[in-house]
C-alpha atoms as a PDB file:
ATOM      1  CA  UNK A   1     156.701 158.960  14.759  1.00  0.00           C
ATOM      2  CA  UNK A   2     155.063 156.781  11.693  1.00  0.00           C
ATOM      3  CA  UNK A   3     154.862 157.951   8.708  1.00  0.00           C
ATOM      4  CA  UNK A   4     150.567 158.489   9.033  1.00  0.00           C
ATOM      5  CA  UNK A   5     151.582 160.805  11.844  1.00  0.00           C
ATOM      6  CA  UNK A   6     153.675 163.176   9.766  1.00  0.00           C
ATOM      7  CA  UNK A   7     150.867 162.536   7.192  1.00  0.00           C
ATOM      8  CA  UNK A   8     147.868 163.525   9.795  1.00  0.00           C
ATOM      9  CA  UNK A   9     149.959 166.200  11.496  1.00  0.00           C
ATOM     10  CA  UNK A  10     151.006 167.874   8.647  1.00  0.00           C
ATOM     11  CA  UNK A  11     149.061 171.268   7.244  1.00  0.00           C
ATOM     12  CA  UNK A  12     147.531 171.124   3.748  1.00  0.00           C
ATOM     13  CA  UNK A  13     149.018 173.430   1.046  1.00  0.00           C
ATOM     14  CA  UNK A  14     146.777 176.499   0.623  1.00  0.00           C
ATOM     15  CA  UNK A  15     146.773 179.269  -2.203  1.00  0.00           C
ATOM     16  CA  UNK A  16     145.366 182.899  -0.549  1.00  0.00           C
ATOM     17  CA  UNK A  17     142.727 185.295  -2.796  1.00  0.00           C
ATOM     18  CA  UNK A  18     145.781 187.391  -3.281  1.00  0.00           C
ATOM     19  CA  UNK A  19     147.815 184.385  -5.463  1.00  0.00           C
ATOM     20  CA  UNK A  20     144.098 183.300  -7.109  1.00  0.00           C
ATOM     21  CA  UNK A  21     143.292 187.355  -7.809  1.00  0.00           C
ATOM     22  CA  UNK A  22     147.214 187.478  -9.328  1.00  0.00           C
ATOM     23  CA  UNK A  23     147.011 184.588 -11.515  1.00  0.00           C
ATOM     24  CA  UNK A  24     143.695 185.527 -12.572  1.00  0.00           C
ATOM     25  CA  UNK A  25     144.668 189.501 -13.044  1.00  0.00           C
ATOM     26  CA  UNK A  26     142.022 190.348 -11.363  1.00  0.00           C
ATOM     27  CA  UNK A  27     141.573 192.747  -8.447  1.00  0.00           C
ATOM     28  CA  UNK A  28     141.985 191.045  -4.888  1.00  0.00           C
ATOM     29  CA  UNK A  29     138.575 192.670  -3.696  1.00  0.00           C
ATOM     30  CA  UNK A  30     136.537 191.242  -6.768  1.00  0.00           C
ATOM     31  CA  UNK A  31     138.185 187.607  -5.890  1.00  0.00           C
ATOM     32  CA  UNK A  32     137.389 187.663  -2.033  1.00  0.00           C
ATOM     33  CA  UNK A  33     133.792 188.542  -2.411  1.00  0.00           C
ATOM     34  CA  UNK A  34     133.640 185.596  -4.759  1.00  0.00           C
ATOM     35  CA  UNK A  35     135.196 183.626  -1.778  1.00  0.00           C
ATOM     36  CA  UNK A  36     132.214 185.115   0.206  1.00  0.00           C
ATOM     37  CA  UNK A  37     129.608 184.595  -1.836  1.00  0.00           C
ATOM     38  CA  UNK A  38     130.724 180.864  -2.682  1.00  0.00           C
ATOM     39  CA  UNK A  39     131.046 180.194   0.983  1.00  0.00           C
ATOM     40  CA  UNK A  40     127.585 181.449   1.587  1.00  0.00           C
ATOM     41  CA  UNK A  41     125.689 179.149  -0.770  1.00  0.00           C
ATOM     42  CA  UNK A  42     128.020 176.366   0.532  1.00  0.00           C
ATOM     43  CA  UNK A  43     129.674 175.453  -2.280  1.00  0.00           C
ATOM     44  CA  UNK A  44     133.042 176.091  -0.454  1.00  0.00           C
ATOM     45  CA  UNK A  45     133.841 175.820   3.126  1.00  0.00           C
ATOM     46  CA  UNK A  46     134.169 179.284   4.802  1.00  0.00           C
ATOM     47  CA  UNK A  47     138.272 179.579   4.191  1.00  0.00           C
ATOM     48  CA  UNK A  48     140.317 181.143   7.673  1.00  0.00           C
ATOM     49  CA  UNK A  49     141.355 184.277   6.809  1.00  0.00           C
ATOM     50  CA  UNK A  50     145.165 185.299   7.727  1.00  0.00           C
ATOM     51  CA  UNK A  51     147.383 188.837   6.994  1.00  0.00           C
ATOM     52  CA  UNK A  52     149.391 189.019   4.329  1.00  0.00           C
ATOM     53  CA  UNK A  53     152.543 191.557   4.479  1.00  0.00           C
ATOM     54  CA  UNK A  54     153.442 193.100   1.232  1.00  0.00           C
ATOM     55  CA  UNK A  55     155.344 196.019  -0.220  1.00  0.00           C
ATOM     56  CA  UNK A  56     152.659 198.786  -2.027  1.00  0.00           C
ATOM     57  CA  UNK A  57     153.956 200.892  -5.311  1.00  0.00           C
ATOM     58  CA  UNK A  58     155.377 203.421  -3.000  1.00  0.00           C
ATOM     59  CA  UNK A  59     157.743 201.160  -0.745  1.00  0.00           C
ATOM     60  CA  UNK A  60     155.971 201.005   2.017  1.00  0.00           C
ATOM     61  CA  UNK A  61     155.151 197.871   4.009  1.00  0.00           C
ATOM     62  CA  UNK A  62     151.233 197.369   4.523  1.00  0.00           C
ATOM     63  CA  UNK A  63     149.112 194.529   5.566  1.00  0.00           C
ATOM     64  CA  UNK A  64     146.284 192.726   3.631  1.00  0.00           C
ATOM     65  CA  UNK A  65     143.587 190.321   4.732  1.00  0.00           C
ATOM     66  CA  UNK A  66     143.742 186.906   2.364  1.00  0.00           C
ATOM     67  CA  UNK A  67     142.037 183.745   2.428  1.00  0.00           C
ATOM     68  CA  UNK A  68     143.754 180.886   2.149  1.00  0.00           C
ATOM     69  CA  UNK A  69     142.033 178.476   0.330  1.00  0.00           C
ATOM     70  CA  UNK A  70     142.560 174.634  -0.258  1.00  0.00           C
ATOM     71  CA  UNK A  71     143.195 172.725  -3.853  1.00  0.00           C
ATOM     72  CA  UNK A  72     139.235 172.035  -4.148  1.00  0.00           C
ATOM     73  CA  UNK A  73     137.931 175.234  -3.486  1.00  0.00           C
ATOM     74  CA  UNK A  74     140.850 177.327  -5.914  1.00  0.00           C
ATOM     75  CA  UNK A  75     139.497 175.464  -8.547  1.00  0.00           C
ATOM     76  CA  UNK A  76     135.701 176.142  -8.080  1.00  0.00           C
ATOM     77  CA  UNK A  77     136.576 179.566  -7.482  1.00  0.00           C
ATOM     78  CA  UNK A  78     138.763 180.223 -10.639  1.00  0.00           C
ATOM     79  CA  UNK A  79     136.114 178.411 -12.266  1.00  0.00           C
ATOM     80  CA  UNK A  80     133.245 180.559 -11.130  1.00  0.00           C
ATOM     81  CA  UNK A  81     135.245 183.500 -12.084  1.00  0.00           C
ATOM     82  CA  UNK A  82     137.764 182.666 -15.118  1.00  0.00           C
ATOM     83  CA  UNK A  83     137.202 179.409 -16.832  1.00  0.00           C
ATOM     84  CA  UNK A  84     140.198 180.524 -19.036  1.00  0.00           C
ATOM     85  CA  UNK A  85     142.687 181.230 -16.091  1.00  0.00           C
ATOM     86  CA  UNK A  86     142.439 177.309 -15.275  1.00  0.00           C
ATOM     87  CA  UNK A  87     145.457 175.946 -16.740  1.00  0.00           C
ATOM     88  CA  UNK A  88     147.707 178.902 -14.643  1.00  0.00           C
ATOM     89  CA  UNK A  89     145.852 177.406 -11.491  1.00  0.00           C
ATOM     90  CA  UNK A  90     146.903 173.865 -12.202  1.00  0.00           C
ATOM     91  CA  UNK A  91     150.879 175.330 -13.144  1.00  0.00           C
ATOM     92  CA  UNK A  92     150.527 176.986  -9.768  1.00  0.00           C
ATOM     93  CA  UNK A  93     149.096 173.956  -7.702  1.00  0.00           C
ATOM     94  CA  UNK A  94     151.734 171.766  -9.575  1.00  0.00           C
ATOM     95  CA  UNK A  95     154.775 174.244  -8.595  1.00  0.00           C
ATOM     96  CA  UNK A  96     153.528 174.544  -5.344  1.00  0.00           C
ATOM     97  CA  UNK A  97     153.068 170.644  -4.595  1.00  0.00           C
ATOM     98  CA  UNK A  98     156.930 170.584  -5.869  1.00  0.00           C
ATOM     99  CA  UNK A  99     158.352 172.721  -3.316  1.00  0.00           C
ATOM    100  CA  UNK A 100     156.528 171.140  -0.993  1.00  0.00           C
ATOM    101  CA  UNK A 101     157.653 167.439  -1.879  1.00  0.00           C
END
């Protein structure tokens, strides 16, 4: 297999609204209708949506709805709702991009 293939068959790192709505302190449901409503002018592609497992303050395993979202559209969405947060979203994207070289 060439090198292009692994290139071409390889997924593209993703962040999910839970990771954006963390970095940002913000609640989850305030970042995913920001997904929504950005996606419905077009000014991000509609993200796939996936479950997210996680442990709530009581202990107990539950399951959340995320996006996952691309490099592009993290940035127009923490720009849309925290132009401050921006420099924890390009820490993230470079610690993530790390792992994954």
């Amino acid at each position: 297999m060439t090198t292009d293939t692994l290139l071409a068959s390889s997924a593209p790192l993703t962040m999910t609204s839970l990771d954006i709505a963390e970095l940002l302190e913000s609640r989850h449901d305030k970042v995913k209708q920001s997904i929504e409503r950005l996606a419905g002018r077009g000014v991000i592609g509609q993200p796939p949506m996936g479950d997210h497992l996680y442990t709530d303050v009581q202990g107990k395993q539950r399951t959340i709805s995320v996006y996952r979202l691309e490099k592009r559209d993290t940035y127009v969405v923490v720009a849309q709702l925290s132009p401050e947060f921006t420099a924890r979203l390009v820490d993230r994207w470079q610690e993530l991009e790390a792992r994954a070289a």
